[in-house]
XYZ file of C-alpha atoms in Angstrom:
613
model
C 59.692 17.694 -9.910
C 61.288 16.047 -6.798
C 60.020 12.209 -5.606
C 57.606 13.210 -2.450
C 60.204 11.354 0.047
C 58.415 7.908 1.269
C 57.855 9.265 5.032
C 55.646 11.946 4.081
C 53.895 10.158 1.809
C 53.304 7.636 4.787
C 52.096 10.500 7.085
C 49.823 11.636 4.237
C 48.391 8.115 4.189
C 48.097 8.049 7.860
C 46.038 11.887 8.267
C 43.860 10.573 4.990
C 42.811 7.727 6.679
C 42.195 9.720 9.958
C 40.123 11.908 7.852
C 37.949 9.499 5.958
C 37.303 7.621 9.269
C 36.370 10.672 10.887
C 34.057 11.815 8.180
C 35.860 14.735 6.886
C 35.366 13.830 3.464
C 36.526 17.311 2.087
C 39.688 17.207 3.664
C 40.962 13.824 3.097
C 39.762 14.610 -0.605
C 43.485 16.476 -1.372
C 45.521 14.610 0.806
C 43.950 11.206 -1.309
C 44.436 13.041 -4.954
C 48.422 13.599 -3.961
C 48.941 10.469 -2.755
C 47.416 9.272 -6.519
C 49.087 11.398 -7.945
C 52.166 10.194 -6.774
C 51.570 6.574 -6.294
C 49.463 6.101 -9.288
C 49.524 1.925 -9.034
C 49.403 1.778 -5.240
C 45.972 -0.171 -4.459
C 45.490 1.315 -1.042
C 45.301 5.239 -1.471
C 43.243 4.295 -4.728
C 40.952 2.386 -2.658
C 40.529 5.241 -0.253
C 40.280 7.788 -2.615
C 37.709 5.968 -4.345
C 36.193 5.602 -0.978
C 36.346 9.254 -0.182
C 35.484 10.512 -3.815
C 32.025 7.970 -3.534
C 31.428 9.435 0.136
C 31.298 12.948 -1.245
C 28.839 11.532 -3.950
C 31.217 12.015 -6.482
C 30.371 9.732 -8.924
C 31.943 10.269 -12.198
C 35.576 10.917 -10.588
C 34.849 7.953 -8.427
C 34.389 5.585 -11.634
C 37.798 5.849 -13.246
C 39.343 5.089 -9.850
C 37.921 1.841 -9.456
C 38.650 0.926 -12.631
C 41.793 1.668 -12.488
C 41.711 -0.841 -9.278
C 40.131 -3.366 -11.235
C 42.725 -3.057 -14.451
C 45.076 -3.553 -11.414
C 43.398 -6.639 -9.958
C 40.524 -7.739 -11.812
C 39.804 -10.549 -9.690
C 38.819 -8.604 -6.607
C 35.640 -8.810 -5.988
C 35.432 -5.930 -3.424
C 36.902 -3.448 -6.482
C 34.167 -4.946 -8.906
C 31.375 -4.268 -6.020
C 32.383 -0.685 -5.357
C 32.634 0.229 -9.236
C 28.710 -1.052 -8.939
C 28.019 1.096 -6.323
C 29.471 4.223 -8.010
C 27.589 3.502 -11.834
C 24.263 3.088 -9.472
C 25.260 6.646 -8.065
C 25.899 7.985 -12.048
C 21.766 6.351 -12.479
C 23.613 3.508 -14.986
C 21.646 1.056 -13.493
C 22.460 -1.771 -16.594
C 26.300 -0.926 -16.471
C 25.868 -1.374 -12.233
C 24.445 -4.528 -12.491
C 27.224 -5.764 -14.578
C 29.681 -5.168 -11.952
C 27.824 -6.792 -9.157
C 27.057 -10.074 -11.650
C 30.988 -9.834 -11.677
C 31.576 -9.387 -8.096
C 28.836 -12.351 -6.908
C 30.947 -14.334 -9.749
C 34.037 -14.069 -7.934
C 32.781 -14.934 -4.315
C 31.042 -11.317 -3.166
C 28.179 -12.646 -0.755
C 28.406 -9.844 2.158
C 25.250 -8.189 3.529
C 26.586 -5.019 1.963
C 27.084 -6.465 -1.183
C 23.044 -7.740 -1.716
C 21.916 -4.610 -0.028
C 23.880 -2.667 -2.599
C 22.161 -4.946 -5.295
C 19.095 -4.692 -3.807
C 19.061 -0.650 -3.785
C 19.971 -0.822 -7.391
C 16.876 -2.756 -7.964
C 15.060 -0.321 -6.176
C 16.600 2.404 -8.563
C 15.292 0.671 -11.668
C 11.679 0.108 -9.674
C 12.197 -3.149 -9.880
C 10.705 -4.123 -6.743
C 10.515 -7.716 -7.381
C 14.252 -8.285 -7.879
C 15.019 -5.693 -4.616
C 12.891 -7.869 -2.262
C 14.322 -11.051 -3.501
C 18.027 -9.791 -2.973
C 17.589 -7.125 0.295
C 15.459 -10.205 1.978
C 18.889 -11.992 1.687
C 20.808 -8.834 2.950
C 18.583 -8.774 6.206
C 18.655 -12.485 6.591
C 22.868 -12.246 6.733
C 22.539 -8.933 9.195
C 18.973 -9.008 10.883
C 20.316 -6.126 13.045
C 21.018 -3.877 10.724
C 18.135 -1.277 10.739
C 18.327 0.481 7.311
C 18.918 -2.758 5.430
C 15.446 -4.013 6.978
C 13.783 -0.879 6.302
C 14.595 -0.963 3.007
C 13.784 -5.080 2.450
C 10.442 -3.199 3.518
C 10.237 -0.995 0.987
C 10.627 -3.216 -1.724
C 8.128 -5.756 -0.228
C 5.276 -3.018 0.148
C 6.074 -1.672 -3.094
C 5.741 -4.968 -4.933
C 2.739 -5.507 -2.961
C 3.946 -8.530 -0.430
C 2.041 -7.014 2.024
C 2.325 -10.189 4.586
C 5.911 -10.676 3.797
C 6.231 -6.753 4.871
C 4.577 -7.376 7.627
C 6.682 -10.034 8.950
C 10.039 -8.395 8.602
C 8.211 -6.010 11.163
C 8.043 -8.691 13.685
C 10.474 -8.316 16.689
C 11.554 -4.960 15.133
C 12.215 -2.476 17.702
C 15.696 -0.653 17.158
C 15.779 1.928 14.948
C 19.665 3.007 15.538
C 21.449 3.688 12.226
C 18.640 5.293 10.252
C 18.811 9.071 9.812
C 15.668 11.394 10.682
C 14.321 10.990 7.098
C 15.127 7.223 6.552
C 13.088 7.326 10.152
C 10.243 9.264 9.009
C 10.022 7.387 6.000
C 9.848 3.886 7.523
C 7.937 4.809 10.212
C 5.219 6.263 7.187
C 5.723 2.716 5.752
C 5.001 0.754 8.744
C 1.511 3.173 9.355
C 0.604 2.064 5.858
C 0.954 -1.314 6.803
C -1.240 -1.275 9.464
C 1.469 -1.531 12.192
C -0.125 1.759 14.290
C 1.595 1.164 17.767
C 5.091 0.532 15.860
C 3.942 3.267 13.973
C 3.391 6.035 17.099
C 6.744 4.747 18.708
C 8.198 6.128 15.274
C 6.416 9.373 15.238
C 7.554 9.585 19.105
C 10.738 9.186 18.630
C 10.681 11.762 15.060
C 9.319 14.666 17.338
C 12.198 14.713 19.695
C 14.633 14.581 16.781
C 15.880 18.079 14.789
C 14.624 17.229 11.670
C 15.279 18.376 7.828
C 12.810 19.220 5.438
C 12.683 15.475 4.040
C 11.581 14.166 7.248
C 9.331 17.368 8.146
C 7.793 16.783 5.150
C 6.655 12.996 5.918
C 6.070 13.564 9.466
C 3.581 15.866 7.811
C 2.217 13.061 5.556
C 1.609 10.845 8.685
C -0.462 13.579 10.387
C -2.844 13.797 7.166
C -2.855 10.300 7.003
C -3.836 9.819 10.269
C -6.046 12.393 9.604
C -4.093 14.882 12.186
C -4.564 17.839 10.440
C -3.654 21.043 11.983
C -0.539 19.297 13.160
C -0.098 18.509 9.522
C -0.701 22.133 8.670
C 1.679 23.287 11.109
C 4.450 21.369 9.763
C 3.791 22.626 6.386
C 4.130 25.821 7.245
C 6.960 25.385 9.340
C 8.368 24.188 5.342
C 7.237 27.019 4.062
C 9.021 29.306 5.875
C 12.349 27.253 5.078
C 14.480 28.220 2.095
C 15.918 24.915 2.388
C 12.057 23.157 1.590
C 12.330 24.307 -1.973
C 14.601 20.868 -2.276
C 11.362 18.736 -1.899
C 9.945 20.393 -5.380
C 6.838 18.706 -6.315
C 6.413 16.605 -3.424
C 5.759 19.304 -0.952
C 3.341 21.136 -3.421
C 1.507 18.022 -3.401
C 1.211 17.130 0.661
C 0.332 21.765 0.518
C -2.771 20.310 -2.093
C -3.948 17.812 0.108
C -3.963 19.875 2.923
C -6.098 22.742 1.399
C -8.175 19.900 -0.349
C -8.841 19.185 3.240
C -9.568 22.259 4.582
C -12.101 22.312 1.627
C -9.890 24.886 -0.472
C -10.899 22.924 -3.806
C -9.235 26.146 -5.763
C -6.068 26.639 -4.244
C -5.313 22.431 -4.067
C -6.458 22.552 -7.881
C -4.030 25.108 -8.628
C -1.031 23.507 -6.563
C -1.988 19.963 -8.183
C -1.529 21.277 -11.881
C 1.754 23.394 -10.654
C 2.741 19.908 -9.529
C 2.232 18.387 -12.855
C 3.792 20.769 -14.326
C 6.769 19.693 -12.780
C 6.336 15.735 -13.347
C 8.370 14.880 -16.264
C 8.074 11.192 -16.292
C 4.638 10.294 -17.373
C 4.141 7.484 -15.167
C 4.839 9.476 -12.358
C 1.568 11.533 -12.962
C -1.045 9.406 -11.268
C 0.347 10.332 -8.094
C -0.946 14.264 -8.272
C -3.811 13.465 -11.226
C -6.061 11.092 -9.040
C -6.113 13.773 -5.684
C -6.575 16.863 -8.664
C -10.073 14.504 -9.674
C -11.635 14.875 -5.946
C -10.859 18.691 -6.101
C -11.929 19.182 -9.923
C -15.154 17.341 -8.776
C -15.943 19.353 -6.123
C -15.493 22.525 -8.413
C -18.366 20.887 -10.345
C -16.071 20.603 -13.363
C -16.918 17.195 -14.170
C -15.532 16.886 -17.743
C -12.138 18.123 -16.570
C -12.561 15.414 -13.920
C -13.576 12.711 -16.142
C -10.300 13.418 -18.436
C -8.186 13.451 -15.209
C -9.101 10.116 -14.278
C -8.796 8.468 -17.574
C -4.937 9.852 -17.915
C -4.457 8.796 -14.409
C -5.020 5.336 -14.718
C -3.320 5.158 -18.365
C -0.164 7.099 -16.165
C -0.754 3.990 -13.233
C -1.083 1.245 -15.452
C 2.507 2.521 -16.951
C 3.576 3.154 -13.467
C 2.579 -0.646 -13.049
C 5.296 -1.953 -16.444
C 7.862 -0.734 -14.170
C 7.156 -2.071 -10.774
C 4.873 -5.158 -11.032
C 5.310 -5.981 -14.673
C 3.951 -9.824 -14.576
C 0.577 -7.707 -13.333
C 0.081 -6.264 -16.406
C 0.996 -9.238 -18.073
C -1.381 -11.282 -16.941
C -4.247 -8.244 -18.327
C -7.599 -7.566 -16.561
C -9.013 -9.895 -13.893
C -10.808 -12.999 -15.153
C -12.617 -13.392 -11.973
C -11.562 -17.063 -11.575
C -13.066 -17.441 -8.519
C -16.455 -16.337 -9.663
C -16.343 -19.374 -12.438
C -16.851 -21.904 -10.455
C -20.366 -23.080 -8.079
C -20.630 -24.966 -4.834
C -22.849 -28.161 -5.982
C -25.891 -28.988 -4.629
C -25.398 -32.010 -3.672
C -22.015 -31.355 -2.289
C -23.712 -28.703 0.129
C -25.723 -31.548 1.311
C -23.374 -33.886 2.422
C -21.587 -30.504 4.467
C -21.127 -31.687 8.349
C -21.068 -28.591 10.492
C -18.425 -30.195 12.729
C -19.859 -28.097 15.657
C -19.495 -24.593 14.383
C -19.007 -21.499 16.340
C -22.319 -20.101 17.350
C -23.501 -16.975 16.303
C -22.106 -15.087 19.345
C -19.029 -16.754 18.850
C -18.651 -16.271 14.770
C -16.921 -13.407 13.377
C -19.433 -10.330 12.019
C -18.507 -10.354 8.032
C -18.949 -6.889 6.006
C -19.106 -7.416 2.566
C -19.349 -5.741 -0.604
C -18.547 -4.569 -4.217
C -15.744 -1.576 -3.091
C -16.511 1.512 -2.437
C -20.185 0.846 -1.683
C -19.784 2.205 1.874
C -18.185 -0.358 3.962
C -15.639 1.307 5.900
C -18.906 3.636 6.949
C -19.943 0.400 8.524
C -16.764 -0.857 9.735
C -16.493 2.142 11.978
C -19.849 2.265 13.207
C -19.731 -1.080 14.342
C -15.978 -0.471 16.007
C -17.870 1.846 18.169
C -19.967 -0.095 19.993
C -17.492 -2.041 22.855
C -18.623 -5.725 21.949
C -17.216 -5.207 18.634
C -13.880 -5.149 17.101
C -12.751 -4.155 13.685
C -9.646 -5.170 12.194
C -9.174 -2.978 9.016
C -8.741 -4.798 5.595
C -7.279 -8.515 6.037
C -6.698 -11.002 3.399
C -7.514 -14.112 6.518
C -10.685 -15.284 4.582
C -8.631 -15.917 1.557
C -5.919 -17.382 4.212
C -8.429 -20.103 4.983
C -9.528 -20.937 1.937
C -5.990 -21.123 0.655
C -5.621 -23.401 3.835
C -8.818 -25.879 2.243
C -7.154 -25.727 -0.819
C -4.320 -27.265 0.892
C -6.152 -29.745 2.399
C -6.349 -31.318 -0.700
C -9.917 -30.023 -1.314
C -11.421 -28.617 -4.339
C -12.902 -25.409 -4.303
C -15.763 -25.104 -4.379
C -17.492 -27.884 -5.399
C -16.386 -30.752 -2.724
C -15.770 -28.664 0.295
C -18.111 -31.750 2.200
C -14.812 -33.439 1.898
C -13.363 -31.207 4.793
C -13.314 -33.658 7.700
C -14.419 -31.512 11.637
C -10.695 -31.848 12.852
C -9.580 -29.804 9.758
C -12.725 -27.827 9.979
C -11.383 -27.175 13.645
C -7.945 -26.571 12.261
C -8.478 -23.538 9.770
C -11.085 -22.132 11.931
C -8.330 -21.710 14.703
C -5.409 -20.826 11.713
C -7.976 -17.539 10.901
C -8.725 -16.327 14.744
C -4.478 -17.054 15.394
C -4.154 -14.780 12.143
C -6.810 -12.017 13.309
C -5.093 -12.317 16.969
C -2.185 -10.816 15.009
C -4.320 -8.049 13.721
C -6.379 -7.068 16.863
C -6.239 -7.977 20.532
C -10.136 -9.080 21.456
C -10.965 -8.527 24.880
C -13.394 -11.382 26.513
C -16.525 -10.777 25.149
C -15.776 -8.952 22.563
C -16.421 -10.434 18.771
C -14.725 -9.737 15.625
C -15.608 -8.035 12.559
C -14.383 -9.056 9.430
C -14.336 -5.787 7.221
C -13.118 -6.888 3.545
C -15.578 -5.926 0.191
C -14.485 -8.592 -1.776
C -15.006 -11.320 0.491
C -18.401 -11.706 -0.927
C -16.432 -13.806 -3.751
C -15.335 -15.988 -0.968
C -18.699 -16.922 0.394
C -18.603 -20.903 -0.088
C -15.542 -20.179 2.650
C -17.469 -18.367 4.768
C -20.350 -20.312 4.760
C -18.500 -23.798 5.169
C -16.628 -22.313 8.228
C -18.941 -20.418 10.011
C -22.195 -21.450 8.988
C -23.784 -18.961 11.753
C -21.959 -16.053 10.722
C -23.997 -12.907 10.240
C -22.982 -11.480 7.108
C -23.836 -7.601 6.360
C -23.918 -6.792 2.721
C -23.618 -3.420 1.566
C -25.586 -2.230 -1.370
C -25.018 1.288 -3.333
C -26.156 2.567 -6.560
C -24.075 0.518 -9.114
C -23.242 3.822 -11.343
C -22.403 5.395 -8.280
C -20.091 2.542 -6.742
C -18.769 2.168 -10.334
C -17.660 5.842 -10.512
C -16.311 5.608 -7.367
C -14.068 3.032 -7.716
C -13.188 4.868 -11.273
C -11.798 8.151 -9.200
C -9.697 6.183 -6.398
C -6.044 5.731 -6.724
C -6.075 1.951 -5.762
C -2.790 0.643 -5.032
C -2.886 -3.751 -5.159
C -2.222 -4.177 -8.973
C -5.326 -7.046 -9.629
C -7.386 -4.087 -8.463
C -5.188 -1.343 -10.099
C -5.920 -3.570 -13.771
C -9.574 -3.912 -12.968
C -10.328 -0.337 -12.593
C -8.358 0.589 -15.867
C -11.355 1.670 -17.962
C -14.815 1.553 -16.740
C -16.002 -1.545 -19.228
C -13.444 -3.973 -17.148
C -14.303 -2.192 -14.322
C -18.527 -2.492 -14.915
C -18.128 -6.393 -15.714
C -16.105 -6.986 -12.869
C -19.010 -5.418 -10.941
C -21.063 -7.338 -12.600
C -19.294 -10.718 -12.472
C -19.039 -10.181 -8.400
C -22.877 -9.700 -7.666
C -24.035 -12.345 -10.588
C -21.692 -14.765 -8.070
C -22.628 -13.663 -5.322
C -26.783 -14.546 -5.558
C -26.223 -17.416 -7.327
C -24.131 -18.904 -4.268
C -26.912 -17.127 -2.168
C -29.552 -19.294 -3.538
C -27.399 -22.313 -2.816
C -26.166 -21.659 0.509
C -28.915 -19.593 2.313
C -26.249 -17.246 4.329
C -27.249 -14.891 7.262
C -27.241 -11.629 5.579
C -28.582 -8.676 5.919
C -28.748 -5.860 2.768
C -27.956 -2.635 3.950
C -28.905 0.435 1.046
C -26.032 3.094 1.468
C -28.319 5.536 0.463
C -31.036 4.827 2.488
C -28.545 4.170 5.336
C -27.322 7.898 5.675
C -30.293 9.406 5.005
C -31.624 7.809 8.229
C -28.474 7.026 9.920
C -30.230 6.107 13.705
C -32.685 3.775 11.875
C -30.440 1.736 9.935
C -28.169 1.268 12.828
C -30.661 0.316 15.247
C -31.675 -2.090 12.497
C -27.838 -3.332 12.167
C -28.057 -4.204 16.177
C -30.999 -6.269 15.663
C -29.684 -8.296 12.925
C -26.774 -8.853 15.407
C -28.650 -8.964 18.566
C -26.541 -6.424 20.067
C -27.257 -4.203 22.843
C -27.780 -0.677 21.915
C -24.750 1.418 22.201
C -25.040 5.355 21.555
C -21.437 5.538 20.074
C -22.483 3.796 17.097
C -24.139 7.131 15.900
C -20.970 8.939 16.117
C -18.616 6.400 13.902
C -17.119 9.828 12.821
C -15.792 10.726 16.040
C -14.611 7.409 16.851
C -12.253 7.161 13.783
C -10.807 9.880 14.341
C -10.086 8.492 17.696
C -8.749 6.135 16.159
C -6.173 7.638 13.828
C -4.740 5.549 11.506
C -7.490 3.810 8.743
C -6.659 1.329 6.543
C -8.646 2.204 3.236
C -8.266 5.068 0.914
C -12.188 6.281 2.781
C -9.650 7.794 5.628
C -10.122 11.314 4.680
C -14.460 10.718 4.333
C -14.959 8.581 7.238
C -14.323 11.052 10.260
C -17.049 13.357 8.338
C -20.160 13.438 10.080
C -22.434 11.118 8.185
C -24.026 12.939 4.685
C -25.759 12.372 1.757
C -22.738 13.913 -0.592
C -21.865 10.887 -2.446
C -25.628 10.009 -3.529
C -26.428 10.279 -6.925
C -23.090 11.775 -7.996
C -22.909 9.904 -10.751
C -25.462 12.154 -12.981
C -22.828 14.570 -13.302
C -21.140 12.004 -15.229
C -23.814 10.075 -16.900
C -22.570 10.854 -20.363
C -19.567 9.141 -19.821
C -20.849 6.233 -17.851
C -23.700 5.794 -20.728
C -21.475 2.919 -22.437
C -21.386 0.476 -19.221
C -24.830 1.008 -17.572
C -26.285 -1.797 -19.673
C -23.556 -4.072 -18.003
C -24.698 -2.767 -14.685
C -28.845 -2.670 -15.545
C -30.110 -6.142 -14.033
C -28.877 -4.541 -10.258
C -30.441 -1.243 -11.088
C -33.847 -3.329 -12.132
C -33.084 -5.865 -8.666
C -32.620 -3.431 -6.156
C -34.968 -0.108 -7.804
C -32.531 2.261 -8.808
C -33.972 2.141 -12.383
C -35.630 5.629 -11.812
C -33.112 7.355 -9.885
C-alpha cells in the first residue's frame, strides 16, 4: 500500500481538529484512526485521537492510546493525567490514581488536573479525599461552575456541612453546568438550607428542556419541598418517556415516595421491594429499606418493619466504611460531653456581664430527637414575633468559641471575663444573621434537640433564655429515631441497634437534670402527647411561658410550613399534616422487640408517668 502523500495527511489533521473542536466526535473518530494508522509515533494525532476516543466515552480504546503517548514521552505529565482520566472512565479507580500520583510527580497542578482527582475520589466514595483535592480545584478556578458544584458534593457528602455552605457564598452563575448537573446542585443547595439560592435554581430548571435525569430531581425537589402534585406531574411526565427507563431504580423509588404520600402504602411497598430487587450493592440498600419501614408500618406489618430497619442500618453503617470511614472507626458515641458537670462553686462565682433580657434572648427548643420538636418549631414560626432558623450547629459554635478562650468546659466557665461574654454572644447572633434575616422586633428561635447537652452554654450566655423542652414517651421517641434514615454519621452510629441507641437516650436526659439541678434554667416541659391531644391549650400555654401575644396562626403550624416549603429535618413530610395523635403509643406494636432496652429507658417512664401506658 502507497505512503498517504504528506498534504493530505495535513488536511486530514486540519478537518480532525475542526471536528473535535466542533464536537463532532463521530466524525473526527475515522479521520483520527487514519491518521494513526499512518503516523503511528506522531504525538499530535495520538493526542487527539485519544482526545476524541475519551470524548465519545470510549474508554478501553482510549487507554492503549495514551500509553502509547506515554511509552513515547513518559515524562509528560499531561499524557500521564489523561491516561488517569480514561482508567477512572474503565471504573479502575486504583490503576487511575496511579497515573495522577505520576502526573502531580512531574509538575501537573492545573485546576483540571485536581478536579479530575477529585472526581475519582468521588468514584471510590471517598468523600474525604474529593473535598480535600476539588477544594483546591475551585480555589485555582473559583469561576468555574461545575468544579464548585462538585467541591459541594463531596463536602455535603462527607458531612462538612459549614464548609458546603461557604463555597455557596457569592455563588450566583450557574453557566457551564448541564440541565442535570443543574438540577442536581440546585437539590444540593435545598438540602443545605440555601432556599432562595435554591428557587433561583428551580427557576431557572423550568425554563430549560430537560432530560429524564434532571426531570427526575426537579421531581425530588417538589417532594422535598413538599410540592406534591407538581412532583406527581413530573413523574408522570417520566412515565410516559421511553427514555425514563435509564433512571432504573431511582425513579421507582421517587414513584414510592410519591404514592407513600398520597397514602398508597401498597403500591409504594410494592415499588420499594421492585427497587431492591434491583440494588446489587448491599450498602446501597438503606436508601429504599428505611422509606419501605414507614409504608410496611402503616400496613400494620410490624415484624416485616422491624426486620427492615435492622438490615437498613447494618446496609448504612456499611454505606458509612465507604464514605466516612474514621466514623465508624471511632464506634458508637461516648457522649463526652455528658461526662463532665458544671461545679457548684464555679456557678457561683458566674458574672452575668449584663445579659440579654428575656425579650432580647433567643427562644431555645430542646430535646432527645424525634420527640416532636420540629412540631414546635413551626408553631412558633407562625406567630410574626418569632423566627425559626431550622437546625444550626451555633450553640456548639459558641461553646467551641469558650473553649477557645482558653476555658474549660464545663467546670470553670466563671473564668469567662463580660467582654468575651459580649464577644461570643455577638459571634452566635452574626452566625444566626447568616441563617435568618430578623426583622425589628422579632426574636429568634433556636430549634436544635440536642442542644439540651449544651446547657452549661446556654445557661452561661443567656442566663434569661426561655428554654422549651420537649418530652415524648421514651419507647416511642426511641422507636422513632430507630425507623429514620439519619444522615450525620455520630448520629448514623448511635442509632445502629436500639441498646446504643436506648443509652444514648438515657445518657442525654440523666445530663440533662443533673445540670438542671445546678443551674436552675427557664424551662418549660412540654408532653408531646398531651400537646396534640389538646393542641389550643398547650399553645396558649407556650405563649405564656414566653409572654407572647396571642397569635391565631400558631394553631395552623401545618399550613404555615407548607408555606414555607423547604424544612430542614427528616419531619418534612409529617409536619404540614394537620396536628394528630398517630404517632402516640406506636410503640406497642413493637414492644416485643423493644422489650430488651426498656429497662435502660424505665427511670423516665417512672419520672414523667408513662409507666402504665
Amino acid at each position: 500500500m502507497s505512503p498517504v502523500p504528506k498534504a493530505t495527511l495535513q488536511a486530514w489533521m486540519r478537518e480532525a481538529a475542526a471536528l473535535y473542536g466542533a464536537g463532532q466526535f463521530e466524525r473526527a473518530e475515522p479521520l483520527c484512526r487514519q491518521l494513526a494508522s499512518a503516523l503511528p509515533t506522531n504525538e499530535p494525532v495520538l493526542n487527539l485521537w485519544g482526545a476524541v476516543l475519551h470524548a465519545l466515552e470510549r474508554y478501553a480504546e482510549a487507554q492503549p492510546v495514551f500509553a502509547k503517548l506515554i511509552e513515547l514521552q513518559p515524562h509528560n505529565a499531561n499524557y500521564w493525567m489523561n491516561l488517569g482520566t480514561v482508567r477512572r472512565g474503565l471504573g479502575q479507580y486504583d490503576q487511575a490514581l496511579q497515573a495522577y500520583t505520576r502526573a502531580a510527580e512531574l509538575g501537573c497542578a492545573t485546576p483540571e488536573f485536581h478536579f479530575n482527582v477529585g472526581l475519582t475520589h468521588l468514584d471510590r466514595r471517598d468523600y474525604e479525599s474529593a473535598r480535600a483535592v476539588l477544594k483546591r480545584a475551585v480555589e485555582l478556578a473559583p469561576a468555574n461552575a461545575l468544579m464548585r458544584s462538585e467541591y459541594i458534593k463531596a463536602c455535603y457528602e462527607s458531612m462538612a456541612m459549614e464548609e458546603a455552605t461557604a463555597a455557596l457564598q457569592g455563588w450566583t452563575d450557574f453557566s457551564g453546568l448541564a440541565p442535570e448537573q443543574l438540577a442536581e446542585a440546585g437539590h444540593r443547595i435545598l438540602n443545605l438550607g440555601e432556599t432562595r439560592l435554591a428557587e433561583r435554581v428551580v427557576s431557572q430548571l423550568h425554563a430549560t428542556q430537560l432530560d429524564p435525569r434532571a426531570t427526575l430531581t426537579l421531581a425530588q425537589i417538589m417532594e422535598r419541598t413538599n410540592r406534591i402534585p407538581e412532583a406527581q406531574q413530573l413523574i408522570a411526565r417520566l412515565e410516559a418517556d421511553p427514555q425514563a427507563q435509564s433512571l432504573g431504580t431511582d425513579l421507582l423509588i421517587m414513584r414510592a415516595q410519591i404514592a407513600q404520600r398520597a397514602g398508597n402504602h401498597e403500591l409504594a411497598r410494592e415499588l420499594f421491594e421492585r427497587t431492591l430487587q434491583g440494588t446489587s450493592q448491599f450498602h446501597d440498600r438503606h436508601f429504599a429499606l428505611f422509606p419501605l419501614v414507614r409504608s410496611l408500618d402503616a400496613l400494620r406489618s410490624y415484624d416485616e418493619a422491624f426486620a427492615a430497619m435492622v438490615e437498613a442500618h447494618e446496609s448504612q453503617i456499611a454505606h458509612l466504611e465507604l464514605t466516612a470511614p474514621l466514623a465508624v472507626v471511632r464506634g458508637r458515641p461516648t457522649w463526652e460531653i455528658a461526662k463532665w458537670s458544671c461545679d457548684p462553686q464555679d456557678i457561683e462565682r458566674w458574672d452575668a456581664a449584663d445579659p440579654p433580657s428575656l425579650q432580647d434572648s433567643p427562644i431555645f427548643v430542646v430535646a432527645f430527637p424525634r420527640s416532636g420538636t420540629t412540631l414546635l418549631e413551626q408553631t412558633l414560626d407562625a406567630h410574626p414575633a418569632l423566627r425559626s432558623m431550622d437546625e444550626q450547629p451555633i450553640v456548639q459554635a459558641a461553646l467551641d468559641d469558650i473553649v477557645a478562650a482558653g476555658v474549660y468546659y464545663p467546670e470553670q466557665l466563671a473564668k469567662l471575663t463580660p467582654e468575651q461574654l459580649r464577644t461570643i454572644r455577638a459571634r452566635y447572633f452574626t452566625r444566626a444573621a447568616a441563617k435568618v434575616q430578623l426583622e425589628p422586633g422579632q426574636r429568634l428561635v433556636d430549634k436544635n434537640p440536642l442542644n439540651m447537652l449544651r446547657l452549661p452554654a446556654i445557661q452561661r450566655l443567656f442566663p434569661n433564655a426561655p428554654i422549651i423542652l420537649a418530652i415524648r414517651h421514651p419507647c416511642d421517641v426511641v422507636l422513632s429515631c430507630f425507623m429514620q434514615h439519619f444522615r450525620a454519621p455520630h448520629f448514623v452510629m448511635l442509632c445502629s441497634d436500639l441498646q446504643t441507641l436506648a443509652d444514648g437516650y438515657r445518657r442525654s436526659f440523666d445530663f440533662w437534670y443533673q445540670q438542671s439541678a445546678l443551674l436552675s434554667p427557664n424551662v418549660l416541659e412540654v408532653r408531646y402527647e398531651n400537646f396534640v391531644a389538646d393542641f389550643e391549650r398547650g399553645v396558649r400555654e407556650i405563649a405564656e411561658f414566653l409572654h407572647l401575644p396571642w397569635h391565631d396562626g400558631m394553631l395552623a403550624p401545618a399550613e404555615h410550613a407548607r408555606a414555607k416549603g423547604f424544612i430542614s429535618t427528616p419531619s418534612y413530610s409529617q409536619v404540614v399534616q394537620p396536628v394528630n395523635q398517630k404517632a402516640v403509643g406506636r410503640w406497642r406494636a413493637y414492644e416485643r422487640h423493644l422489650a430488651p432496652v426498656i429497662p435502660l429507658l424505665r427511670p423516665y417512664l417512672q419520672r414523667w408517668d408513662y409507666s402504665d401506658r
